CSV table of C-alpha atoms in Angstrom, one decimal:
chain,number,residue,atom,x,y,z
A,1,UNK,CA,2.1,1.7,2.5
A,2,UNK,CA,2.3,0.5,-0.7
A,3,UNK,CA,1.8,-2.8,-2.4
A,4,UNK,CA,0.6,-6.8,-4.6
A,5,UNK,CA,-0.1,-12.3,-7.9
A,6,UNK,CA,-0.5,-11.9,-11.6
A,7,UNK,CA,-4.1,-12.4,-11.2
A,8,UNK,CA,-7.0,-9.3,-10.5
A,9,UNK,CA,-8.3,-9.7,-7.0
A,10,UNK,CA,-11.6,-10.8,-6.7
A,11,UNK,CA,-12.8,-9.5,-2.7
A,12,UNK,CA,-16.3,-9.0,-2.0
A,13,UNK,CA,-17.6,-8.8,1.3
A,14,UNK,CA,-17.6,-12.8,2.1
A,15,UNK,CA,-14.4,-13.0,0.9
A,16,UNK,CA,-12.6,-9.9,2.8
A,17,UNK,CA,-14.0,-11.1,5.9
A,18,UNK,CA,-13.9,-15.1,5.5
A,19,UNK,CA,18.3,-1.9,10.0
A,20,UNK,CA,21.2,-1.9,10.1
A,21,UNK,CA,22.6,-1.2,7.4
A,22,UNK,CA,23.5,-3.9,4.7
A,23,UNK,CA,26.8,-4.7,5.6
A,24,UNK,CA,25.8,-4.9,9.5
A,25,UNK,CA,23.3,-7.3,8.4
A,26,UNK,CA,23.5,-10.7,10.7
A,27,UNK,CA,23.1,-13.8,8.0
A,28,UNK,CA,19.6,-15.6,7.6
A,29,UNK,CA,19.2,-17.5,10.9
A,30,UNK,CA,22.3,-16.3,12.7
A,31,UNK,CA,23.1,-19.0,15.4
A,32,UNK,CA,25.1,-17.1,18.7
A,33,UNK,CA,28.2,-19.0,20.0
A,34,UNK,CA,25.8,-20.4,22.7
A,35,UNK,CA,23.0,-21.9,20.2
A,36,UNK,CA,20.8,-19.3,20.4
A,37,UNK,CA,19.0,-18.3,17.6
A,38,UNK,CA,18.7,-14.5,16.7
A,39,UNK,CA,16.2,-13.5,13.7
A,40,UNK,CA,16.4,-10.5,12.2
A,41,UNK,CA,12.8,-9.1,11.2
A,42,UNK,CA,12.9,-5.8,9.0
A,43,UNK,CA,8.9,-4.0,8.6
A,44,UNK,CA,8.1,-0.5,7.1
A,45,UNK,CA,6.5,1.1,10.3
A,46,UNK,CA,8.6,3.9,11.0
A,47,UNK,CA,6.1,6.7,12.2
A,48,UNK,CA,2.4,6.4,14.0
A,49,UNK,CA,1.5,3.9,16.5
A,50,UNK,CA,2.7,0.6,14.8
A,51,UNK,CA,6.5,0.7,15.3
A,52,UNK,CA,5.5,0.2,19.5
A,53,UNK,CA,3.1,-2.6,18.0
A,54,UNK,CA,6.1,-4.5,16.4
A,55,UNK,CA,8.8,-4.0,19.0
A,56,UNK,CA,6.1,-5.4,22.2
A,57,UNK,CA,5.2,-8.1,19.4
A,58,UNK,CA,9.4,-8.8,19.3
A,59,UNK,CA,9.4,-8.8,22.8
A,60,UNK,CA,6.8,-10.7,23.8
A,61,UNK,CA,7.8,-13.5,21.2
A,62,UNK,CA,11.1,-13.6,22.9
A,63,UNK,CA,9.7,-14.0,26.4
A,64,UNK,CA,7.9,-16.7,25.2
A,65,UNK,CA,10.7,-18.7,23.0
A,66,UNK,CA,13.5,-18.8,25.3
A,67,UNK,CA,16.5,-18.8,23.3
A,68,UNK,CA,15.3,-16.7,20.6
A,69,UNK,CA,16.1,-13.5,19.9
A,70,UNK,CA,14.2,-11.0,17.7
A,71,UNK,CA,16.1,-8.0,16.0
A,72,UNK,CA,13.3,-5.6,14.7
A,73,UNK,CA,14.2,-2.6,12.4
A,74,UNK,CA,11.7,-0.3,10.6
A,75,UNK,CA,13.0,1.4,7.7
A,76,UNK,CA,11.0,4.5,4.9
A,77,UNK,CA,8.8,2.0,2.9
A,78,UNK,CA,10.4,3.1,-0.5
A,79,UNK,CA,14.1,2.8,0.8
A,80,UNK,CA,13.1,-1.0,2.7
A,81,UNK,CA,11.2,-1.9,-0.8
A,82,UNK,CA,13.3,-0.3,-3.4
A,83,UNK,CA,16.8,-0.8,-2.5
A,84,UNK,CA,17.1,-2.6,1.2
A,85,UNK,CA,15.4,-5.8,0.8
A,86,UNK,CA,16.6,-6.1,-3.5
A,87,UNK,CA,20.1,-5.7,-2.1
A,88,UNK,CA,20.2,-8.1,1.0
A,89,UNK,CA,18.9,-10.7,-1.4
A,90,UNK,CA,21.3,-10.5,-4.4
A,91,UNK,CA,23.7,-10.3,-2.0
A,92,UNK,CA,23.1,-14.0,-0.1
A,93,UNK,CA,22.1,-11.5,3.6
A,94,UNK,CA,19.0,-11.0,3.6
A,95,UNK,CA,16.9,-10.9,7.0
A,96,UNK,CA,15.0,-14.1,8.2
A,97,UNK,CA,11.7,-12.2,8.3
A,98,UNK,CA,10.9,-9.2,5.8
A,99,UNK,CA,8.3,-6.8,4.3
A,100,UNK,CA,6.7,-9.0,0.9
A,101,UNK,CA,4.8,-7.3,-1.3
A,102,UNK,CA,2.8,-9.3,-4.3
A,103,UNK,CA,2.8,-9.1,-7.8
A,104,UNK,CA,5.9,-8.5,-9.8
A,105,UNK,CA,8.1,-8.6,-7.3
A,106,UNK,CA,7.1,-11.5,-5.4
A,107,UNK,CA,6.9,-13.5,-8.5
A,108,UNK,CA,10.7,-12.9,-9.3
A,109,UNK,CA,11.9,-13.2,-5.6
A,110,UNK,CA,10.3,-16.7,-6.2
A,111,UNK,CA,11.9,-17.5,-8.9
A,112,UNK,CA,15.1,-16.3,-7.8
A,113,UNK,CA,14.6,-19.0,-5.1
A,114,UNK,CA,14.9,-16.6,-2.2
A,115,UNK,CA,11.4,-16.9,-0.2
A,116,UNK,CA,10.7,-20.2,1.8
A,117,UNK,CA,7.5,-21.5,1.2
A,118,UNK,CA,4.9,-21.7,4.2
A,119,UNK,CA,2.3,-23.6,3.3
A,120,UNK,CA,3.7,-27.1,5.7
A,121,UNK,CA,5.1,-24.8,8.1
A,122,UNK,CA,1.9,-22.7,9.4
A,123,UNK,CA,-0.7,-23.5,7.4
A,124,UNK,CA,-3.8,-22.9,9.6
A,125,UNK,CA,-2.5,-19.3,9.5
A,126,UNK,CA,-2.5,-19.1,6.2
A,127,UNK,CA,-6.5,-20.4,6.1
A,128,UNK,CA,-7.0,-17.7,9.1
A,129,UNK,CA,-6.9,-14.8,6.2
A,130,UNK,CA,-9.0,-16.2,3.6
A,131,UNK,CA,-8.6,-14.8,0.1
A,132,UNK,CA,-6.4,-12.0,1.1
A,133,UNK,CA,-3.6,-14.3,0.4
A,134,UNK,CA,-4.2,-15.2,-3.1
A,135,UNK,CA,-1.9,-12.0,-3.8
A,136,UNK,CA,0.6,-13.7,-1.8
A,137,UNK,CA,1.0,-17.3,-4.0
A,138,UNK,CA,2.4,-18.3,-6.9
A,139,UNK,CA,1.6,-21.8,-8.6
A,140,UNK,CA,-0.5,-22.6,-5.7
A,141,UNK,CA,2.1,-21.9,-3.6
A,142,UNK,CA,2.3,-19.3,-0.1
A,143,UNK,CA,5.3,-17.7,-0.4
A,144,UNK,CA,3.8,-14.2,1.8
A,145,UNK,CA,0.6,-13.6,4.6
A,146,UNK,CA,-0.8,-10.3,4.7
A,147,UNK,CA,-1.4,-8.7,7.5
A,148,UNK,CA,-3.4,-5.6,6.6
A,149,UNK,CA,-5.4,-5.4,2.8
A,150,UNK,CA,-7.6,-2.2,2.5
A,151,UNK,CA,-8.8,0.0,-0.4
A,152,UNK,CA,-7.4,3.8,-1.2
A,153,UNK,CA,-9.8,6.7,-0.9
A,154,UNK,CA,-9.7,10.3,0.4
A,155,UNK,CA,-8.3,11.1,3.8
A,156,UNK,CA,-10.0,14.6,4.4
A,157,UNK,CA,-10.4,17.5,7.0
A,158,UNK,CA,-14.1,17.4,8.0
A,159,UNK,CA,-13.7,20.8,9.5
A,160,UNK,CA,-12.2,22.5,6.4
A,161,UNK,CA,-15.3,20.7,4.2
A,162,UNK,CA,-17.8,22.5,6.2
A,163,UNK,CA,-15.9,25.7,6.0
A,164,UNK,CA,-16.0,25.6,2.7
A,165,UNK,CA,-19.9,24.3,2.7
A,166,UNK,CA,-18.8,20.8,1.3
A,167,UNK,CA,-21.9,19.1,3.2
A,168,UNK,CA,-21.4,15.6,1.6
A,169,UNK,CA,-18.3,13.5,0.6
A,170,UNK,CA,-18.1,13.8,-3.8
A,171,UNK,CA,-19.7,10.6,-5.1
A,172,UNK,CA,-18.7,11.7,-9.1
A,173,UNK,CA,-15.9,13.2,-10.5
A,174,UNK,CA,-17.7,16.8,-11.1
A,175,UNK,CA,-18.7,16.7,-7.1
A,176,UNK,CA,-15.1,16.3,-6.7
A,177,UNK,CA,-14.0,19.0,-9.1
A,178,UNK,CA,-17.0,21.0,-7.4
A,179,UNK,CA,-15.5,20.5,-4.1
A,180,UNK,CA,-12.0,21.4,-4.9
A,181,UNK,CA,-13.3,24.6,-6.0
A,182,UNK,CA,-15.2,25.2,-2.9
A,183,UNK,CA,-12.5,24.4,-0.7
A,184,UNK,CA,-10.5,27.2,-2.3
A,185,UNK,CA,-12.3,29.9,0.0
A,186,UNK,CA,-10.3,28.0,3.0
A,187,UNK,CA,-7.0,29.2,2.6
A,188,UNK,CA,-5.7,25.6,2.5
A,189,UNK,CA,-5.0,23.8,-0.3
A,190,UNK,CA,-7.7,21.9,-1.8
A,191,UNK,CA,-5.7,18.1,-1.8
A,192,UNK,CA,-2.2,17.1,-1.3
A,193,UNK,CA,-0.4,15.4,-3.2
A,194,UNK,CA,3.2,13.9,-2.3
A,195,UNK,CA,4.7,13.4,-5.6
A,196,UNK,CA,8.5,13.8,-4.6
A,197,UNK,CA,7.9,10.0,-3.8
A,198,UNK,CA,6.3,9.3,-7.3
A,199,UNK,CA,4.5,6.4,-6.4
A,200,UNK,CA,1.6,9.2,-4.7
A,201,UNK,CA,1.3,11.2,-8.2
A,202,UNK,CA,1.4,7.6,-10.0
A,203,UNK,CA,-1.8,6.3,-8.1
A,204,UNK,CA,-4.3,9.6,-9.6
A,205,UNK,CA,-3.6,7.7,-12.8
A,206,UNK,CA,-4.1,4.5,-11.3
A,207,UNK,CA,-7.2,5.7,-10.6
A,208,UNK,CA,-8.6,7.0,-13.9
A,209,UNK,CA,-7.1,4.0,-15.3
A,210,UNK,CA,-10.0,2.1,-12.6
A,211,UNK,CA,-12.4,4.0,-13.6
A,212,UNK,CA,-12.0,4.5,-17.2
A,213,UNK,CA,-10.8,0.8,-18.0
A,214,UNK,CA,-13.0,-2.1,-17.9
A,215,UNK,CA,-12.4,-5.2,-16.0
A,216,UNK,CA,-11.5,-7.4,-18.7
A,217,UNK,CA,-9.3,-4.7,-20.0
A,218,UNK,CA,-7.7,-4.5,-16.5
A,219,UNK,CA,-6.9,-8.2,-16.2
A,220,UNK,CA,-5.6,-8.7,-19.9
A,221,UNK,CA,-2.9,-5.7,-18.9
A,222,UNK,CA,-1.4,-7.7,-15.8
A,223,UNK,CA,-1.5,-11.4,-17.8
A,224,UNK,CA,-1.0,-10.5,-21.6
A,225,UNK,CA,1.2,-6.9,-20.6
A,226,UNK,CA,-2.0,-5.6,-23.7
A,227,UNK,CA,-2.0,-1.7,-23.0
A,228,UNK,CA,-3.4,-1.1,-26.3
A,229,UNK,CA,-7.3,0.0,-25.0
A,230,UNK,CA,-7.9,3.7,-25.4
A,231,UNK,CA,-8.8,3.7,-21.9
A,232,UNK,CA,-5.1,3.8,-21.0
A,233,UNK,CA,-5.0,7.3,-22.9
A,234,UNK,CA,-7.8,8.0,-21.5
A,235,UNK,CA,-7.2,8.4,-18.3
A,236,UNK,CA,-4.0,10.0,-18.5
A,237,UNK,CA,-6.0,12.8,-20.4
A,238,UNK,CA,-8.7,13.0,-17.6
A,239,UNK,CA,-5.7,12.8,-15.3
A,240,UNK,CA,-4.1,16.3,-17.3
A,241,UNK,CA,-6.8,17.7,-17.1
A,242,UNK,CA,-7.7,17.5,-13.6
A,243,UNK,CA,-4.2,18.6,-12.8
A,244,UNK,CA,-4.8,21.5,-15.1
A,245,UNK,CA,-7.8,22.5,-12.0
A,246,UNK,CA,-4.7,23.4,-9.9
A,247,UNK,CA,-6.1,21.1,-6.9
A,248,UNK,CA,-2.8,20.7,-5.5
A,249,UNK,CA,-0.5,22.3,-3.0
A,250,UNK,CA,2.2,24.6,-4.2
A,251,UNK,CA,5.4,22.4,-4.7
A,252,UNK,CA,3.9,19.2,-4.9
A,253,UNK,CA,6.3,18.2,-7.2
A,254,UNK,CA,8.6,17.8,-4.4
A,255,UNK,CA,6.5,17.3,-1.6
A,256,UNK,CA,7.1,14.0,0.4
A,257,UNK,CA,4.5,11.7,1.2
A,258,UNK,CA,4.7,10.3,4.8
A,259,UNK,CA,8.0,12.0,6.4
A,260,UNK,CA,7.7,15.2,8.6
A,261,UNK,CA,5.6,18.2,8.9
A,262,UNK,CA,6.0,19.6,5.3
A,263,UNK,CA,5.1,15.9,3.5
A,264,UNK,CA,1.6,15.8,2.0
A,265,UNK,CA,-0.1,13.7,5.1
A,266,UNK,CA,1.7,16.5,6.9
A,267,UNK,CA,0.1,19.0,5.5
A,268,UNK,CA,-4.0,17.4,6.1
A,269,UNK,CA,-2.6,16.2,10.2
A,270,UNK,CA,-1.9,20.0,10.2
A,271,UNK,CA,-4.4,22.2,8.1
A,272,UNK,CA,-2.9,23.0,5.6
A,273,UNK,CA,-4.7,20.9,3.0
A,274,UNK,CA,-8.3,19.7,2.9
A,275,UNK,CA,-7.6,16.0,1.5
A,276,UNK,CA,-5.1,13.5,0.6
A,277,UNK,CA,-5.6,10.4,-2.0
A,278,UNK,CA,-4.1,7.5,-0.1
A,279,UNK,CA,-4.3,3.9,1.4
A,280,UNK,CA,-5.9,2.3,4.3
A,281,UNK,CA,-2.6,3.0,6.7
A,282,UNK,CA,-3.1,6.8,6.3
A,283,UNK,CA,-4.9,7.3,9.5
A,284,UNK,CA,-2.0,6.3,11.5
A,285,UNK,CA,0.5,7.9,9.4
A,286,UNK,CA,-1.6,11.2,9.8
A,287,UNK,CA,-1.7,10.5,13.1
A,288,UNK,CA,1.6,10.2,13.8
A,289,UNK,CA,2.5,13.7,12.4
A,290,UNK,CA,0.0,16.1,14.8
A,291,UNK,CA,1.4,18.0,17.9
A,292,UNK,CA,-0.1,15.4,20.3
A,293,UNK,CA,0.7,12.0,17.9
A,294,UNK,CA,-2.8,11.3,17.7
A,295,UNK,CA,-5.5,10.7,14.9
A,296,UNK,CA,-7.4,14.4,15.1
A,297,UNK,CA,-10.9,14.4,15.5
A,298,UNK,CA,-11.2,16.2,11.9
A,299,UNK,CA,-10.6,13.2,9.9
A,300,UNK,CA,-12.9,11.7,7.7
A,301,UNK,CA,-12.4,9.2,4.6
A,302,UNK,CA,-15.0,8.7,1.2
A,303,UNK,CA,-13.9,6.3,-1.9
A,304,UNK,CA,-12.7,7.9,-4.5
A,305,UNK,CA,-15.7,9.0,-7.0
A,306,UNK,CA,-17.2,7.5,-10.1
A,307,UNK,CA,-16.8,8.3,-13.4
A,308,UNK,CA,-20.1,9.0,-15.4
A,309,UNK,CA,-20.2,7.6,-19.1
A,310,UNK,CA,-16.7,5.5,-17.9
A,311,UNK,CA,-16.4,2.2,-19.2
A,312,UNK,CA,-15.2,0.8,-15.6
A,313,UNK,CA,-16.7,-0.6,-12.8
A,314,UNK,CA,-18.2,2.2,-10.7
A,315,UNK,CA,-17.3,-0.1,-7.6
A,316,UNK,CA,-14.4,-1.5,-8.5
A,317,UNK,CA,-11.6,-0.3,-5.4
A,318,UNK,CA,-7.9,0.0,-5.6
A,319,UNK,CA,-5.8,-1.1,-3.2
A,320,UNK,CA,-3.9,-4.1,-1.1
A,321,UNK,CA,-1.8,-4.6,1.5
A,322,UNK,CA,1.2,-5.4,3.3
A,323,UNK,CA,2.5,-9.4,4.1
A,324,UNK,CA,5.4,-10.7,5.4
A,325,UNK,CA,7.5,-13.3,4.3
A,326,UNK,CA,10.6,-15.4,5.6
A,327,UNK,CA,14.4,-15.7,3.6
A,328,UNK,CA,14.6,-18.8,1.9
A,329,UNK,CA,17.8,-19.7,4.1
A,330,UNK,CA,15.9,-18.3,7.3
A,331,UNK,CA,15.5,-21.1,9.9
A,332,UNK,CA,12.2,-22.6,10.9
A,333,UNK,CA,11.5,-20.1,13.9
A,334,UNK,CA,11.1,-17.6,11.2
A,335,UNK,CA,7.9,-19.5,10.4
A,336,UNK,CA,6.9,-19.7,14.0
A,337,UNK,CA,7.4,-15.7,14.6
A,338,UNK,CA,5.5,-14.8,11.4
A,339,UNK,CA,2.4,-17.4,12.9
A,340,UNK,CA,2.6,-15.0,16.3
A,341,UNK,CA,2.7,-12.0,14.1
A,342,UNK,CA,-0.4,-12.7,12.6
A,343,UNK,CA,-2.3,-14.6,15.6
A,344,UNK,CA,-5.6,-13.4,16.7
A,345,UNK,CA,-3.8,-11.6,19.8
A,346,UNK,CA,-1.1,-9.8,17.5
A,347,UNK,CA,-3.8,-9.0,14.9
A,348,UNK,CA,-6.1,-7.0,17.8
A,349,UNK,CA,-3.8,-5.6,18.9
A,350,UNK,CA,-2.5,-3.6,15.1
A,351,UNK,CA,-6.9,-3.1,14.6
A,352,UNK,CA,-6.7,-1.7,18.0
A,353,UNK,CA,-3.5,0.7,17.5
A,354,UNK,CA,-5.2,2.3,14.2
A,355,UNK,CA,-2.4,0.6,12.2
A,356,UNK,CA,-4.8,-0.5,9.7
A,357,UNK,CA,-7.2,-2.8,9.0
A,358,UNK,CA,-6.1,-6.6,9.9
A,359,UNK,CA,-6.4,-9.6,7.3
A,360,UNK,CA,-8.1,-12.1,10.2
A,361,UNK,CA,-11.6,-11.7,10.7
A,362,UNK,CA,-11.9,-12.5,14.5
A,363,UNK,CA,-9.4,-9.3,14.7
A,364,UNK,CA,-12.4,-7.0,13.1
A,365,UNK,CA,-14.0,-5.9,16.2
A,366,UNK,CA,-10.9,-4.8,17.5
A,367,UNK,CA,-10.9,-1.7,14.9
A,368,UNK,CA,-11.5,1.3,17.0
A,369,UNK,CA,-11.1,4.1,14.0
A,370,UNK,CA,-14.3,5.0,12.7
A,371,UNK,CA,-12.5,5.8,9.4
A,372,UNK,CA,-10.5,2.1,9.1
A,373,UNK,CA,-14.1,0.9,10.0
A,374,UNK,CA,-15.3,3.0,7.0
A,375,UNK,CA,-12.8,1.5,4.9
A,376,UNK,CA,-13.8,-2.1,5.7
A,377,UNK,CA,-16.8,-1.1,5.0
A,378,UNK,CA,-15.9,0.4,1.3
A,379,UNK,CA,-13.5,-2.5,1.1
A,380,UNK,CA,-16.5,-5.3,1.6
A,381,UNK,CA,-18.8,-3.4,-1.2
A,382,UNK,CA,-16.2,-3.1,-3.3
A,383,UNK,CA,-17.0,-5.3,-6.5
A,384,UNK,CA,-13.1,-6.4,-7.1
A,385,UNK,CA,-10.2,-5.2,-5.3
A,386,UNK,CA,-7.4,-4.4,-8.0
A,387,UNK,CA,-4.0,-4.2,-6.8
A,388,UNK,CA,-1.6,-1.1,-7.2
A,389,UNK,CA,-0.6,-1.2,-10.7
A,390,UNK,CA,2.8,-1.1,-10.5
A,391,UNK,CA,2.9,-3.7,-7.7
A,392,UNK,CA,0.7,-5.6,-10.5
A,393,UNK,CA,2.8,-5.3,-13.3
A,394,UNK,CA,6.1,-5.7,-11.6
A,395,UNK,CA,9.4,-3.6,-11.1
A,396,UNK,CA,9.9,-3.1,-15.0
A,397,UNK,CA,6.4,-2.3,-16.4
A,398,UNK,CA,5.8,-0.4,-13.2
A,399,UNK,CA,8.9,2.1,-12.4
A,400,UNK,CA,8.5,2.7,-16.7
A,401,UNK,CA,4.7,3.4,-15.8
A,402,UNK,CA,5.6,5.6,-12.4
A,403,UNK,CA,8.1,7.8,-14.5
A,404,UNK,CA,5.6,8.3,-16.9
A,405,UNK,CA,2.5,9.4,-14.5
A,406,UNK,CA,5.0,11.9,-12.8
A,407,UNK,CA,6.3,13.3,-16.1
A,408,UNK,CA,2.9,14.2,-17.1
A,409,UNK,CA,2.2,15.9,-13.3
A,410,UNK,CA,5.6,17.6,-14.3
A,411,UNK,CA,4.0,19.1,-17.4
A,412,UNK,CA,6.7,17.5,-19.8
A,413,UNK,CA,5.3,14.2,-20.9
A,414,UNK,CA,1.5,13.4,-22.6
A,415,UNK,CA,-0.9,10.6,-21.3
A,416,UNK,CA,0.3,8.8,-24.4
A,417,UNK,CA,4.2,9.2,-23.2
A,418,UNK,CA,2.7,7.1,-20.4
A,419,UNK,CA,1.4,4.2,-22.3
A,420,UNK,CA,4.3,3.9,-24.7
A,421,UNK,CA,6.7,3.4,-21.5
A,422,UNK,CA,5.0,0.7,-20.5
A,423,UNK,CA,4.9,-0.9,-23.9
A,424,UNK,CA,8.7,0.1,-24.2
A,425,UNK,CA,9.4,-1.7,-21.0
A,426,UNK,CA,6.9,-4.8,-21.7
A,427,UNK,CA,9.1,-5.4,-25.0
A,428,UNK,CA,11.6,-5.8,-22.7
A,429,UNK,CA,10.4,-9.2,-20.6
């Protein structure tokens, strides 16, 4: 899930479409007492269809590159992002290949010196995504190729809408206010929410933030670190007050996002909630947590609403995706296995699983999902793509920022709490 260059992403529809544990770690390009070379490859898919998609992509890379051996681990996205892959690089072990997200962190593991640049070593496949991988550069550079971008929205039970005589997806803030009042008479909890993680609460104010903040505004925060535009107190008031609604499911403050029955896509795969705000890999993830491990029929998926009399862009999206990169001491197959992993044949085959939505176009007609297909769709109308703020505004601005958002949900910090936190921690760069 989650996360993203220091520039706002411009993607309109030409452009979209044109472990172990540390200490068991094997160095960056481990060569076996025979010569062979074994890479170690660590992804976040740990639930749904697309940890099978990775371990047949391992194995069929190795049946295909005699002498090379692929080690494959999937590890809980925050753990993998938070503290996995920081510590493996600090620490001179990191794997060859490994989860990248863009923005602030990207642009530090660059200058740290630990990603190996790509563009000489595959660059047809970094031409194959198009503009999906300006996220992914810095200085003109590749450092990262995405294989999955796609736009947040609401993840909802189609059966519990009728139910509740919800007969079209809200298109405005008050039709979603509306709706969460009608969905009451269910018995399930209007939306869930899985703020135990944080980074779930955090992206309702991302939201507001996208709606209430214009575009210029937007881009100024992630070049210039400028949060002084009302709109940032703004939407941390519309935020309070929406939470004020009660929408959410009792104990969302320590309701996981993506783990088990009792996390917050839990709760929709099962029932017990009409709706869940969340990204384009949510179908899987959903999917992955029913009785028979498979997307249910129920599922539906709308953008999340406008805001009348808002100062942003009514079209704007949030969102982005998830790349991989290779160590900067990782040896040259590392190139070679991230090329297979985002061929045409490997990126098919994730459309087809319901993984997501893949970054190569020729791989669009193997989405079988009619609600990844909806997001493509809502991803190519989308007038600019911005990427998740705190991926945006890197690790300092953005934990500073997340703290803030879930203090608020908490009832013990103000929407202006949240903007002088990410002033504090701007100071600080």
């Amino acid at each position: 899930m989650n996360r993203r260059s220091t520039k706002l992403v411009a993607l309109g529809a030409g452009a979209v479409l044109a472990a172990v544990t540390l200490a068991g770690c094997s160095p960056a390009g481990d060569d076996g007492d025979d010569g062979d070379v074994t890479l170690t490859w660590w992804h976040n898919a740990t639930s749904g269809p697309l940890p099978a998609v990775w371990e047949e992509v391992a194995t069929d890379f190795e049946a295909s590159h005699p002498g090379i051996k692929v080690e494959q681990t999937g590890y809980q996205n925050e753990e993998l992002q938070r503290t996995l892959i920081p510590n493996a690089l600090a620490s001179g072990d990191a794997p060859d290949l490994f989860q990248v997200w863009p923005g602030g962190e990207l642009r530090t593991q660059v200058e740290n010196g630990y990603l190996m640049p790509l563009d000489d070593a595959i660059p047809d496949t970094i031409s194959s995504v198009g503009a999906t991988v300006n996220p992914w550069q810095v200085d003109g550079k590749t450092y990262g190729i995405p294989f999955t971008f796609g736009i947040e929205g609401f993840w909802y039970n189609t059966d519990l809408f009728e139910q509740a005589g919800v007969t079209e997806a809200p298109a405005t803030l008050d039709d979603l206010n509306a709706a969460v009042e009608q969905l009451r008479s269910t018995g399930a909890a209007p939306i869930a929410v899985g703020a135990g993680d944080k980074w779930p609460a955090a992206h309702w104010w991302y939201q507001f933030a996208l709606h209430s903040c214009s575009p210029e505004t937007l881009q100024a925060a992630e070049t210039e670190y400028d949060f002084s535009d009302d709109c940032w107190v703004e939407a941390g008031e519309q935020l309070d007050a929406f939470i004020k609604t009660e929408p959410f499911q009792e104990g969302f403050l320590g309701t996981p996002a993506q783990q088990g029955a009792g996390s917050s896509a839990g709760l929709v795969a099962n029932g017990q909630a009409a709706m869940e705000l969340m990204g384009h890999w949510n179908a899987g993830t959903i999917g992955g947590l029913t009785a028979d491990q498979q997307v249910p029929e129920f599922l539906g998926w709308f953008p999340f609403p406008g805001i009348e009399g808002a100062a942003g862009d009514p079209t704007a999206a949030l969102g982005g995706g998830d790349g991989f990169g290779c160590s900067a001491e990782a040896p040259p197959e590392c190139a070679e296995l991230l090329e297979y992993v985002m061929s045409e044949e490997v990126q098919k085959k994730f459309a087809a699983s319901g993984s997501g939505i893949p970054t190569v176009p020729a791989a669009m007609d193997s989405l079988e999902d009619p609600n990844l297909k909806a997001v493509a769709e809502g991803l190519s109308k989308a007038s600019f793509v911005q990427l998740w703020l705190d991926t945006a505004f890197g690790t300092t601005v953005g934990n500073a920022m997340n703290e803030g958002i879930v203090n608020l949900f908490a009832g013990t910090g103000t929407p202006e709490d949240i903007v002088k936190k990410m002033q504090d921690a701007a100071a600080t760069l």
